[in-house]
PDB file of C-alpha atoms in Angstrom:
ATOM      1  CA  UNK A   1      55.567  28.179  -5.606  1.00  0.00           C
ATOM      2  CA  UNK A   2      53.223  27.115  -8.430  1.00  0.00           C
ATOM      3  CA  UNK A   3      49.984  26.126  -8.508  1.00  0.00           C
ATOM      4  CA  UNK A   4      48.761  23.827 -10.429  1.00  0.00           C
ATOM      5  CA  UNK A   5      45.088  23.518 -11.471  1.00  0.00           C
ATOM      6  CA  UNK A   6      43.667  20.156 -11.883  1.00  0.00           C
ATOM      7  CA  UNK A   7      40.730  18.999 -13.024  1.00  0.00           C
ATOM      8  CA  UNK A   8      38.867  15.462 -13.234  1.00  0.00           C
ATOM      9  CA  UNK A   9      36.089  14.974 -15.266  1.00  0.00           C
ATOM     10  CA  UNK A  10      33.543  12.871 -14.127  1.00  0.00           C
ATOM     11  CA  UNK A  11      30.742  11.298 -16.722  1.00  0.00           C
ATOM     12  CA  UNK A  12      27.717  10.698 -14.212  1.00  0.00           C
ATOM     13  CA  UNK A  13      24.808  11.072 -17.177  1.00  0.00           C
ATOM     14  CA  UNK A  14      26.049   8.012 -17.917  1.00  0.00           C
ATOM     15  CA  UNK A  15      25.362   5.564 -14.731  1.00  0.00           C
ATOM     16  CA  UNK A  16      24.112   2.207 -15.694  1.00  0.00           C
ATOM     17  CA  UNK A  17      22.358   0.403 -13.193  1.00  0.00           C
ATOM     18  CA  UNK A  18      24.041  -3.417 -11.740  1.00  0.00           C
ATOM     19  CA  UNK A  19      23.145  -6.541 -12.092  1.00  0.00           C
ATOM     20  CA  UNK A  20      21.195  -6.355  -8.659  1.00  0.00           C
ATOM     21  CA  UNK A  21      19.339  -3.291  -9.143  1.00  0.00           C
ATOM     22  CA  UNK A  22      17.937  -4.962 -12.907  1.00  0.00           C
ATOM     23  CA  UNK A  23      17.266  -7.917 -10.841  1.00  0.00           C
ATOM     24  CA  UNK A  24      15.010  -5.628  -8.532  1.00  0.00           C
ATOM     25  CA  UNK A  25      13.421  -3.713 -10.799  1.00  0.00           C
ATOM     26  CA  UNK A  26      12.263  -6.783 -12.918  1.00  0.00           C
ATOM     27  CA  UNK A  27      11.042  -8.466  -9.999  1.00  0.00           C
ATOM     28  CA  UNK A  28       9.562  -5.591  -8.503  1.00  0.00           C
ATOM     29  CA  UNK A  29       5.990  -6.234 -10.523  1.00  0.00           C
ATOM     30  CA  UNK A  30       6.305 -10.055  -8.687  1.00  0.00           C
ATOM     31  CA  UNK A  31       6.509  -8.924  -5.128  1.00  0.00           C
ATOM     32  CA  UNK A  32       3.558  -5.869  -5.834  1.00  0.00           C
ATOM     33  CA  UNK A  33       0.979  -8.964  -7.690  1.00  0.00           C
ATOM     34  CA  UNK A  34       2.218 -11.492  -4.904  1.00  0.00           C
ATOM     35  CA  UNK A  35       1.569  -8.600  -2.204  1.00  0.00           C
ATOM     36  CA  UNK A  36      -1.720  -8.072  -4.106  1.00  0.00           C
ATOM     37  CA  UNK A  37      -2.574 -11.968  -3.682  1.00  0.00           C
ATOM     38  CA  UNK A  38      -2.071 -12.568   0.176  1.00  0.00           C
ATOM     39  CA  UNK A  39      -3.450  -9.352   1.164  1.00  0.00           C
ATOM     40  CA  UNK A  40      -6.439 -10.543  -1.042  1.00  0.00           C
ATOM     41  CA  UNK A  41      -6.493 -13.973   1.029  1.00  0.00           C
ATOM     42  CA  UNK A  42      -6.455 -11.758   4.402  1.00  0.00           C
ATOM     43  CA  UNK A  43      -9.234  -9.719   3.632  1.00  0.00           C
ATOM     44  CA  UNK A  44     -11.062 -12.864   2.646  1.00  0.00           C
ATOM     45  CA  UNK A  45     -10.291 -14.131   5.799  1.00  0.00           C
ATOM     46  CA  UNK A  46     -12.387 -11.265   7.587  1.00  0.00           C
ATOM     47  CA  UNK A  47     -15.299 -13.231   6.139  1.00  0.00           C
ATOM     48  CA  UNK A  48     -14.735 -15.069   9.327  1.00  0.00           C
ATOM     49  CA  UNK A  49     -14.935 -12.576  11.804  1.00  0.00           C
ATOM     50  CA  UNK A  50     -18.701 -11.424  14.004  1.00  0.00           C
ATOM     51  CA  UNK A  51     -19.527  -7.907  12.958  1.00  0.00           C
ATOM     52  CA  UNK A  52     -19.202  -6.543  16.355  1.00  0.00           C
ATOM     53  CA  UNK A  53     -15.348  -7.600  15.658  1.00  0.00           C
ATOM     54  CA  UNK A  54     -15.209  -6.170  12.541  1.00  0.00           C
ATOM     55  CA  UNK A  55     -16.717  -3.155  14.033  1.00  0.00           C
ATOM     56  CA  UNK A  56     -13.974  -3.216  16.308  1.00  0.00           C
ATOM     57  CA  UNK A  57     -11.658  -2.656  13.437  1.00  0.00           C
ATOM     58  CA  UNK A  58     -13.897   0.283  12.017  1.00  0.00           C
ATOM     59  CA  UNK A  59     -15.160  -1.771   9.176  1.00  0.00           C
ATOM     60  CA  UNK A  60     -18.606  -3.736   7.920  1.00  0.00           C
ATOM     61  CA  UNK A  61     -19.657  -6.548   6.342  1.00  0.00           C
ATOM     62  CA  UNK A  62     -20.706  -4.182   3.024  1.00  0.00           C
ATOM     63  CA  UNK A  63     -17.192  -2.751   3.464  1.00  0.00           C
ATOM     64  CA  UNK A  64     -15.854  -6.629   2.803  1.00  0.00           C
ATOM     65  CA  UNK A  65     -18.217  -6.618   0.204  1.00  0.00           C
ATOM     66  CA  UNK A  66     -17.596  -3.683  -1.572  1.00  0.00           C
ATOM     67  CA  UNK A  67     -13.741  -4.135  -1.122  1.00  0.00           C
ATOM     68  CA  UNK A  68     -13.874  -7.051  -3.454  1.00  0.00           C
ATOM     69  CA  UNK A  69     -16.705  -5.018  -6.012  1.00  0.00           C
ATOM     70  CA  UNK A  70     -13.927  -2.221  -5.906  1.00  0.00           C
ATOM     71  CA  UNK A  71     -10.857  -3.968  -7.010  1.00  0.00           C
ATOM     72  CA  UNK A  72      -9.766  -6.324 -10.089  1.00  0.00           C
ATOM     73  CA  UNK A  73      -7.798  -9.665  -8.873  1.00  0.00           C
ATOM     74  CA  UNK A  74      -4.469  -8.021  -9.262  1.00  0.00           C
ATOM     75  CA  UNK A  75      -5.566  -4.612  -7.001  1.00  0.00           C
ATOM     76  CA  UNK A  76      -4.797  -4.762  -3.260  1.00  0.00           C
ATOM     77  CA  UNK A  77      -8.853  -5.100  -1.468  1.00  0.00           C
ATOM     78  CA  UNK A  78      -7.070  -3.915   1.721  1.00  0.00           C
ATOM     79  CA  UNK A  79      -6.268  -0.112   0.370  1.00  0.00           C
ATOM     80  CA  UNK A  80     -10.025   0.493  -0.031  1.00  0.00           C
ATOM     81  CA  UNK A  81     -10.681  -1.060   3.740  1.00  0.00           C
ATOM     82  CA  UNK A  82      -8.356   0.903   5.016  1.00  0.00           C
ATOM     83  CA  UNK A  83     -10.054   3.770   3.211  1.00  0.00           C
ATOM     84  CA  UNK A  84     -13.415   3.060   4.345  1.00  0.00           C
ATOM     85  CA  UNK A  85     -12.347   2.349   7.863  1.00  0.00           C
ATOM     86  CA  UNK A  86     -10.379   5.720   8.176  1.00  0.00           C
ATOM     87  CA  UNK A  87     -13.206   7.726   6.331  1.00  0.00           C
ATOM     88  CA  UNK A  88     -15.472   6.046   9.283  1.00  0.00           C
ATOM     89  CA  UNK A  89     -13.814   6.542  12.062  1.00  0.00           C
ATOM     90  CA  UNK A  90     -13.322  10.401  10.874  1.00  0.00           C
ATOM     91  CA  UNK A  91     -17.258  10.870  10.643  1.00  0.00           C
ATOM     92  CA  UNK A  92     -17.784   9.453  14.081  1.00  0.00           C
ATOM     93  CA  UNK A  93     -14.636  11.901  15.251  1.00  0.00           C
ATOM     94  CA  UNK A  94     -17.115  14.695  13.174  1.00  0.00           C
ATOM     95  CA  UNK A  95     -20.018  13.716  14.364  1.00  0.00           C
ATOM     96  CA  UNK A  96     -18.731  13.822  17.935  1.00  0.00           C
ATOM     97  CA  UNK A  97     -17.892  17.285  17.976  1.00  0.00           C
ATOM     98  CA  UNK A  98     -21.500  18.647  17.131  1.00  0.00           C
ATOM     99  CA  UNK A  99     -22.534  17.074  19.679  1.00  0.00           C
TER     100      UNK A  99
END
């Protein structure tokens, strides 16, 4: 009985990425900046709302404000509100237990 030792060599340093994951990746900066856009026109839209609803959501009108100050036009507004409102609502959670 023989044995035979075989080998395959396989040449993965070289794997080139397909057609659809170069399509991805150069539209990837499209999707963040249009991402950017409507959350932008979202957190506009809190404009709208009383400030006993926005402090419903954990937020303020200087919040909105500041939001806007924070970021450029192509930065998402809606990461620092979600900042501020978590940062809030962990104070009052704080503040709570001294109490």
């Amino acid at each position: 009985m023989h044995t035979t030792d075989r080998t395959l060599e396989l040449d993965c340093s070289k794997l080139t990425p397909t057609l659809f994951q170069r399509l991805v990746a150069g539209l990837a900066p499209l999707v963040s900046l249009f991402r950017g856009f409507r959350n932008r026109m979202e957190v506009n839209g809190l404009h709208d709302l009383n400030d006993s609803q926005l402090r419903d959501i954990g937020l303020t009108r200087a919040d909105l404000t500041s939001a806007f100050l924070a970021s450029t036009f192509f930065e998402d507004p809606s990461e620092h509100l979600t900042r501020s409102a978590r940062n809030r609502w962990r104070l009052q959670l704080f503040r709570s237990h001294e109490e």
